[in-house]
């Protein structure tokens, strides 16, 4: 048994204890309480340190005089422990310990048995040199949210997670909003990756989606009905196989609109029809690389690879259409495989949505929101896992977030972000929420079915490169200055003296 670090005090509970300590334990570290024949594990959630002698002193002069005779015995440390359960089954005990029960530091072997025996390694405990691994089945089937302020390590966490999943043959699709992972490389492991250029089969999307893709205003109450009528006429006459290209299909729709312009019944709306034609012509000119026919996105996904769909070149509306199109097709494909072939037909896939607050927002509708919410609710039955990544949790749809039973949360300072996350997760206690402001870069709280008990973890540093690292401003400015500006001897001496030399 480890040394005694303190004792329970006050009125004890089965789920939470107050303790008086000899020395301040680290917040996030683990303790053991033995009573009634059971060993119970707990996490230190908060501590405060006080001094009985100094508590009533309000004068600086008096304080300075008293400190000269100060000794350690006048200080006290009080803290809170979240009870995690007995060490065998991690079940909360039915009876609380008595006040005055000794509290021990949990031994490393016990913690290794709890944290280090699962499928993929994500990091180490922030307070111990003990690896933390995650249960992949529960991670993917119960969904995941990775949340943090900008610059606190979200992209690094995603990269580490993808590398670990790639090692075990996972099929991953990353909706890469900023093109960060297009060129991802690991120095430890040759990643199996595949870049999918964003495309959409315009024969299979709705007339409303096609109008949106063409830039037809949502309030254009004449243009849209004419486009809808033209598409209906085309699809009554032709099938997809009758067109050689997306351009042929769009030109056929334009041809129908031109017929409307010649029809006396529609002459009053001639200007609106002409504008609709202009919009479709713009679609052919400016988005020709995005639109396809005879295209199935499922055929683009490579099994057992990190599939990367870079979206940085698209506007917000096009991103919404592409994301909703891919998610809809993936969910339908996985459903069909299960329904036709049973469990043996399952093709598990893990979908990662970067900047999730943009495509699954809290206070407005998007196409992608509908299908991602469906995956959040029913995806696990068909082998579709979900990961939402965001630095703005308060603007992320609460329903979708609540379906993510697993959370990896790095530093969050904004109170509304904290409240939004806590509201979505019943496992995130008030004391753990308070720790979110004090986490260091690369540290995160992990909770959910993927890990046996909550942990504050130092996430592994991804040993490789991707596009999400911060730009080294000083390096680039210095290098450019050396090349473009003639630096005097005095200036060079100054720069070397103040910054260690120009690189």
mmCIF file of C-alpha atoms in Angstrom, residues 210-466:
data_model
loop_
_atom_site.group_PDB
_atom_site.id
_atom_site.type_symbol
_atom_site.label_atom_id
_atom_site.label_comp_id
_atom_site.label_asym_id
_atom_site.label_seq_id
_atom_site.Cartn_x
_atom_site.Cartn_y
_atom_site.Cartn_z
ATOM 1 C CA UNK A 210 -28.458 22.013 -57.665
ATOM 2 C CA UNK A 211 -29.956 25.517 -57.554
ATOM 3 C CA UNK A 212 -27.949 26.272 -54.418
ATOM 4 C CA UNK A 213 -24.778 24.955 -56.037
ATOM 5 C CA UNK A 214 -25.448 27.229 -58.999
ATOM 6 C CA UNK A 215 -25.820 30.231 -56.695
ATOM 7 C CA UNK A 216 -29.541 30.780 -57.236
ATOM 8 C CA UNK A 217 -30.795 32.900 -54.349
ATOM 9 C CA UNK A 218 -32.961 31.045 -51.837
ATOM 10 C CA UNK A 219 -35.585 33.788 -52.191
ATOM 11 C CA UNK A 220 -35.697 33.540 -56.006
ATOM 12 C CA UNK A 221 -39.288 32.318 -56.106
ATOM 13 C CA UNK A 222 -39.465 32.281 -59.898
ATOM 14 C CA UNK A 223 -36.026 30.966 -60.902
ATOM 15 C CA UNK A 224 -36.163 27.914 -58.644
ATOM 16 C CA UNK A 225 -39.571 26.601 -59.784
ATOM 17 C CA UNK A 226 -38.452 26.881 -63.423
ATOM 18 C CA UNK A 227 -35.242 24.966 -62.699
ATOM 19 C CA UNK A 228 -37.305 22.347 -60.839
ATOM 20 C CA UNK A 229 -39.707 22.005 -63.772
ATOM 21 C CA UNK A 230 -36.818 21.748 -66.267
ATOM 22 C CA UNK A 231 -35.119 19.001 -64.235
ATOM 23 C CA UNK A 232 -38.416 17.120 -63.921
ATOM 24 C CA UNK A 233 -38.903 17.222 -67.707
ATOM 25 C CA UNK A 234 -35.333 16.019 -68.330
ATOM 26 C CA UNK A 235 -35.584 13.110 -65.884
ATOM 27 C CA UNK A 236 -38.905 12.002 -67.388
ATOM 28 C CA UNK A 237 -37.202 11.719 -70.789
ATOM 29 C CA UNK A 238 -33.685 10.545 -69.927
ATOM 30 C CA UNK A 239 -31.701 8.423 -67.507
ATOM 31 C CA UNK A 240 -28.215 9.105 -66.154
ATOM 32 C CA UNK A 241 -26.664 6.741 -68.693
ATOM 33 C CA UNK A 242 -27.957 8.962 -71.513
ATOM 34 C CA UNK A 243 -25.489 11.736 -70.589
ATOM 35 C CA UNK A 244 -21.762 11.594 -71.231
ATOM 36 C CA UNK A 245 -20.845 14.336 -68.790
ATOM 37 C CA UNK A 246 -22.158 16.765 -66.204
ATOM 38 C CA UNK A 247 -21.906 19.465 -68.859
ATOM 39 C CA UNK A 248 -24.301 17.512 -71.105
ATOM 40 C CA UNK A 249 -26.797 17.232 -68.250
ATOM 41 C CA UNK A 250 -26.630 20.937 -67.323
ATOM 42 C CA UNK A 251 -26.912 21.936 -70.980
ATOM 43 C CA UNK A 252 -30.016 19.754 -71.280
ATOM 44 C CA UNK A 253 -31.569 21.665 -68.352
ATOM 45 C CA UNK A 254 -30.575 24.953 -69.980
ATOM 46 C CA UNK A 255 -32.196 23.727 -73.198
ATOM 47 C CA UNK A 256 -35.480 23.132 -71.352
ATOM 48 C CA UNK A 257 -35.320 26.624 -69.830
ATOM 49 C CA UNK A 258 -34.764 28.106 -73.289
ATOM 50 C CA UNK A 259 -37.914 26.309 -74.469
ATOM 51 C CA UNK A 260 -39.831 27.957 -71.617
ATOM 52 C CA UNK A 261 -38.629 31.361 -72.817
ATOM 53 C CA UNK A 262 -40.124 30.675 -76.251
ATOM 54 C CA UNK A 263 -43.438 29.549 -74.770
ATOM 55 C CA UNK A 264 -46.085 32.291 -74.658
ATOM 56 C CA UNK A 265 -47.317 30.974 -71.299
ATOM 57 C CA UNK A 266 -43.988 31.868 -69.652
ATOM 58 C CA UNK A 267 -43.031 35.094 -71.433
ATOM 59 C CA UNK A 268 -43.951 37.198 -68.413
ATOM 60 C CA UNK A 269 -41.124 35.467 -66.505
ATOM 61 C CA UNK A 270 -38.589 35.699 -69.330
ATOM 62 C CA UNK A 271 -36.089 37.710 -67.271
ATOM 63 C CA UNK A 272 -36.222 35.258 -64.364
ATOM 64 C CA UNK A 273 -35.720 32.288 -66.675
ATOM 65 C CA UNK A 274 -32.782 34.030 -68.355
ATOM 66 C CA UNK A 275 -31.195 34.674 -64.943
ATOM 67 C CA UNK A 276 -31.603 30.987 -64.078
ATOM 68 C CA UNK A 277 -29.795 30.110 -67.316
ATOM 69 C CA UNK A 278 -26.973 32.512 -66.430
ATOM 70 C CA UNK A 279 -26.605 30.837 -63.033
ATOM 71 C CA UNK A 280 -26.344 27.373 -64.590
ATOM 72 C CA UNK A 281 -23.795 28.659 -67.106
ATOM 73 C CA UNK A 282 -21.797 30.077 -64.197
ATOM 74 C CA UNK A 283 -21.959 26.651 -62.562
ATOM 75 C CA UNK A 284 -20.382 25.118 -65.668
ATOM 76 C CA UNK A 285 -17.702 27.792 -65.785
ATOM 77 C CA UNK A 286 -16.695 28.177 -62.161
ATOM 78 C CA UNK A 287 -17.514 24.789 -60.586
ATOM 79 C CA UNK A 288 -16.878 22.400 -63.456
ATOM 80 C CA UNK A 289 -14.282 20.484 -61.414
ATOM 81 C CA UNK A 290 -16.820 19.900 -58.647
ATOM 82 C CA UNK A 291 -19.686 18.453 -60.670
ATOM 83 C CA UNK A 292 -19.718 14.965 -62.152
ATOM 84 C CA UNK A 293 -22.043 12.366 -63.554
ATOM 85 C CA UNK A 294 -21.639 8.556 -63.390
ATOM 86 C CA UNK A 295 -19.930 9.192 -60.047
ATOM 87 C CA UNK A 296 -20.309 7.275 -56.784
ATOM 88 C CA UNK A 297 -18.397 8.656 -53.764
ATOM 89 C CA UNK A 298 -18.421 5.214 -52.120
ATOM 90 C CA UNK A 299 -16.095 3.956 -54.854
ATOM 91 C CA UNK A 300 -13.593 6.676 -53.908
ATOM 92 C CA UNK A 301 -13.211 5.507 -50.306
ATOM 93 C CA UNK A 302 -10.307 3.117 -49.759
ATOM 94 C CA UNK A 303 -10.831 0.566 -47.033
ATOM 95 C CA UNK A 304 -8.187 0.509 -44.248
ATOM 96 C CA UNK A 305 -6.915 3.950 -45.299
ATOM 97 C CA UNK A 306 -7.075 7.476 -43.950
ATOM 98 C CA UNK A 307 -9.277 9.010 -46.644
ATOM 99 C CA UNK A 308 -8.899 12.790 -46.748
ATOM 100 C CA UNK A 309 -11.522 15.019 -48.362
ATOM 101 C CA UNK A 310 -9.951 18.517 -48.531
ATOM 102 C CA UNK A 311 -12.574 21.286 -48.629
ATOM 103 C CA UNK A 312 -10.476 24.438 -48.233
ATOM 104 C CA UNK A 313 -11.090 25.625 -51.807
ATOM 105 C CA UNK A 314 -14.900 25.584 -51.516
ATOM 106 C CA UNK A 315 -17.332 28.234 -50.298
ATOM 107 C CA UNK A 316 -19.550 27.505 -47.303
ATOM 108 C CA UNK A 317 -22.567 26.566 -49.397
ATOM 109 C CA UNK A 318 -20.606 24.101 -51.547
ATOM 110 C CA UNK A 319 -19.046 22.563 -48.422
ATOM 111 C CA UNK A 320 -22.515 21.993 -46.976
ATOM 112 C CA UNK A 321 -23.710 20.278 -50.163
ATOM 113 C CA UNK A 322 -20.588 18.085 -50.469
ATOM 114 C CA UNK A 323 -20.607 17.038 -46.801
ATOM 115 C CA UNK A 324 -24.320 16.219 -46.805
ATOM 116 C CA UNK A 325 -23.937 14.303 -50.084
ATOM 117 C CA UNK A 326 -21.040 12.164 -48.828
ATOM 118 C CA UNK A 327 -22.597 11.485 -45.399
ATOM 119 C CA UNK A 328 -25.942 10.534 -46.935
ATOM 120 C CA UNK A 329 -24.334 8.141 -49.432
ATOM 121 C CA UNK A 330 -22.091 6.575 -46.770
ATOM 122 C CA UNK A 331 -24.942 5.989 -44.330
ATOM 123 C CA UNK A 332 -27.165 4.522 -47.063
ATOM 124 C CA UNK A 333 -24.340 2.291 -48.327
ATOM 125 C CA UNK A 334 -23.571 0.933 -44.848
ATOM 126 C CA UNK A 335 -27.270 0.361 -44.165
ATOM 127 C CA UNK A 336 -27.678 -1.494 -47.439
ATOM 128 C CA UNK A 337 -24.652 -3.703 -46.726
ATOM 129 C CA UNK A 338 -26.058 -4.733 -43.329
ATOM 130 C CA UNK A 339 -29.608 -5.287 -44.599
ATOM 131 C CA UNK A 340 -28.453 -7.395 -47.562
ATOM 132 C CA UNK A 341 -25.699 -9.433 -45.903
ATOM 133 C CA UNK A 342 -26.320 -9.165 -42.167
ATOM 134 C CA UNK A 343 -23.493 -8.437 -39.743
ATOM 135 C CA UNK A 344 -20.976 -10.093 -42.094
ATOM 136 C CA UNK A 345 -21.635 -7.328 -44.607
ATOM 137 C CA UNK A 346 -20.608 -4.558 -42.218
ATOM 138 C CA UNK A 347 -18.009 -2.081 -43.492
ATOM 139 C CA UNK A 348 -17.159 0.022 -40.433
ATOM 140 C CA UNK A 349 -16.018 3.568 -41.086
ATOM 141 C CA UNK A 350 -15.032 6.444 -38.800
ATOM 142 C CA UNK A 351 -15.972 9.944 -39.987
ATOM 143 C CA UNK A 352 -14.030 12.956 -38.665
ATOM 144 C CA UNK A 353 -15.583 16.402 -39.146
ATOM 145 C CA UNK A 354 -13.139 19.277 -38.682
ATOM 146 C CA UNK A 355 -14.672 22.692 -37.812
ATOM 147 C CA UNK A 356 -17.859 20.833 -36.900
ATOM 148 C CA UNK A 357 -19.544 24.023 -35.635
ATOM 149 C CA UNK A 358 -19.694 25.254 -39.247
ATOM 150 C CA UNK A 359 -21.476 22.202 -40.636
ATOM 151 C CA UNK A 360 -23.492 21.175 -37.549
ATOM 152 C CA UNK A 361 -24.337 24.606 -36.089
ATOM 153 C CA UNK A 362 -26.555 25.200 -33.080
ATOM 154 C CA UNK A 363 -28.954 27.877 -34.315
ATOM 155 C CA UNK A 364 -29.403 27.334 -38.034
ATOM 156 C CA UNK A 365 -30.257 24.538 -40.423
ATOM 157 C CA UNK A 366 -27.778 23.020 -42.835
ATOM 158 C CA UNK A 367 -28.101 20.012 -45.133
ATOM 159 C CA UNK A 368 -25.133 18.336 -43.472
ATOM 160 C CA UNK A 369 -26.685 18.782 -40.031
ATOM 161 C CA UNK A 370 -29.602 16.540 -40.970
ATOM 162 C CA UNK A 371 -27.459 13.589 -42.066
ATOM 163 C CA UNK A 372 -24.776 13.970 -39.399
ATOM 164 C CA UNK A 373 -27.499 14.023 -36.746
ATOM 165 C CA UNK A 374 -28.902 10.811 -38.238
ATOM 166 C CA UNK A 375 -25.463 9.193 -38.037
ATOM 167 C CA UNK A 376 -25.149 10.392 -34.440
ATOM 168 C CA UNK A 377 -28.459 8.718 -33.579
ATOM 169 C CA UNK A 378 -28.319 5.491 -35.592
ATOM 170 C CA UNK A 379 -24.833 5.168 -37.117
ATOM 171 C CA UNK A 380 -23.511 2.705 -34.546
ATOM 172 C CA UNK A 381 -26.057 0.096 -35.679
ATOM 173 C CA UNK A 382 -24.556 0.220 -39.174
ATOM 174 C CA UNK A 383 -20.886 0.624 -38.338
ATOM 175 C CA UNK A 384 -20.610 4.377 -38.890
ATOM 176 C CA UNK A 385 -18.665 6.194 -36.166
ATOM 177 C CA UNK A 386 -18.589 9.949 -35.751
ATOM 178 C CA UNK A 387 -16.015 12.445 -34.490
ATOM 179 C CA UNK A 388 -16.869 16.155 -34.168
ATOM 180 C CA UNK A 389 -13.889 18.514 -33.827
ATOM 181 C CA UNK A 390 -14.464 22.132 -32.786
ATOM 182 C CA UNK A 391 -12.889 25.115 -31.048
ATOM 183 C CA UNK A 392 -16.304 26.761 -30.584
ATOM 184 C CA UNK A 393 -18.450 24.255 -28.674
ATOM 185 C CA UNK A 394 -21.171 26.782 -27.814
ATOM 186 C CA UNK A 395 -22.045 27.114 -31.520
ATOM 187 C CA UNK A 396 -22.064 23.326 -32.057
ATOM 188 C CA UNK A 397 -25.461 21.648 -32.250
ATOM 189 C CA UNK A 398 -26.327 20.453 -28.733
ATOM 190 C CA UNK A 399 -28.251 17.378 -29.915
ATOM 191 C CA UNK A 400 -25.379 16.098 -32.077
ATOM 192 C CA UNK A 401 -22.890 16.842 -29.288
ATOM 193 C CA UNK A 402 -25.018 14.992 -26.733
ATOM 194 C CA UNK A 403 -24.819 11.864 -28.915
ATOM 195 C CA UNK A 404 -21.011 11.922 -28.556
ATOM 196 C CA UNK A 405 -20.602 9.870 -25.386
ATOM 197 C CA UNK A 406 -16.798 10.171 -25.566
ATOM 198 C CA UNK A 407 -15.150 13.551 -25.023
ATOM 199 C CA UNK A 408 -11.543 14.681 -25.377
ATOM 200 C CA UNK A 409 -11.580 18.244 -24.047
ATOM 201 C CA UNK A 410 -8.527 20.475 -23.937
ATOM 202 C CA UNK A 411 -8.369 23.998 -22.549
ATOM 203 C CA UNK A 412 -11.687 25.908 -22.634
ATOM 204 C CA UNK A 413 -11.851 29.348 -21.010
ATOM 205 C CA UNK A 414 -15.118 30.791 -22.340
ATOM 206 C CA UNK A 415 -17.876 30.078 -19.739
ATOM 207 C CA UNK A 416 -20.567 29.561 -22.383
ATOM 208 C CA UNK A 417 -18.405 26.908 -24.079
ATOM 209 C CA UNK A 418 -17.995 25.145 -20.745
ATOM 210 C CA UNK A 419 -21.727 25.255 -19.950
ATOM 211 C CA UNK A 420 -22.643 24.002 -23.408
ATOM 212 C CA UNK A 421 -20.287 21.016 -23.092
ATOM 213 C CA UNK A 422 -21.409 20.234 -19.541
ATOM 214 C CA UNK A 423 -25.060 20.382 -20.590
ATOM 215 C CA UNK A 424 -24.327 17.844 -23.343
ATOM 216 C CA UNK A 425 -22.393 15.447 -21.087
ATOM 217 C CA UNK A 426 -23.794 14.190 -17.802
ATOM 218 C CA UNK A 427 -20.381 12.691 -16.929
ATOM 219 C CA UNK A 428 -18.575 16.035 -16.819
ATOM 220 C CA UNK A 429 -18.710 17.234 -13.229
ATOM 221 C CA UNK A 430 -18.540 20.837 -12.043
ATOM 222 C CA UNK A 431 -15.055 20.295 -10.617
ATOM 223 C CA UNK A 432 -13.756 18.779 -13.858
ATOM 224 C CA UNK A 433 -15.234 21.745 -15.757
ATOM 225 C CA UNK A 434 -13.203 24.050 -13.524
ATOM 226 C CA UNK A 435 -10.019 22.224 -14.566
ATOM 227 C CA UNK A 436 -10.566 23.143 -18.225
ATOM 228 C CA UNK A 437 -9.159 26.631 -17.699
ATOM 229 C CA UNK A 438 -5.905 25.377 -16.172
ATOM 230 C CA UNK A 439 -4.980 22.646 -18.651
ATOM 231 C CA UNK A 440 -1.662 23.131 -20.436
ATOM 232 C CA UNK A 441 -1.149 22.864 -24.186
ATOM 233 C CA UNK A 442 -1.489 19.215 -25.183
ATOM 234 C CA UNK A 443 -3.365 18.194 -22.035
ATOM 235 C CA UNK A 444 -6.962 17.032 -22.167
ATOM 236 C CA UNK A 445 -9.702 15.556 -20.026
ATOM 237 C CA UNK A 446 -10.920 12.259 -21.501
ATOM 238 C CA UNK A 447 -14.249 10.849 -20.397
ATOM 239 C CA UNK A 448 -16.721 8.351 -21.791
ATOM 240 C CA UNK A 449 -17.108 4.634 -22.544
ATOM 241 C CA UNK A 450 -13.783 4.536 -24.461
ATOM 242 C CA UNK A 451 -11.896 4.921 -21.175
ATOM 243 C CA UNK A 452 -12.707 3.088 -17.945
ATOM 244 C CA UNK A 453 -12.555 6.165 -15.717
ATOM 245 C CA UNK A 454 -12.075 9.900 -16.406
ATOM 246 C CA UNK A 455 -8.466 10.994 -16.863
ATOM 247 C CA UNK A 456 -6.421 14.131 -17.371
ATOM 248 C CA UNK A 457 -4.044 13.073 -20.132
ATOM 249 C CA UNK A 458 -0.962 14.511 -21.758
ATOM 250 C CA UNK A 459 -1.723 13.683 -25.387
ATOM 251 C CA UNK A 460 1.210 12.205 -27.319
ATOM 252 C CA UNK A 461 2.971 14.604 -29.682
ATOM 253 C CA UNK A 462 2.413 13.488 -33.260
ATOM 254 C CA UNK A 463 5.833 12.559 -34.631
ATOM 255 C CA UNK A 464 5.443 13.762 -38.170
ATOM 256 C CA UNK A 465 3.974 16.707 -40.017
ATOM 257 C CA UNK A 466 0.644 17.977 -41.270
#
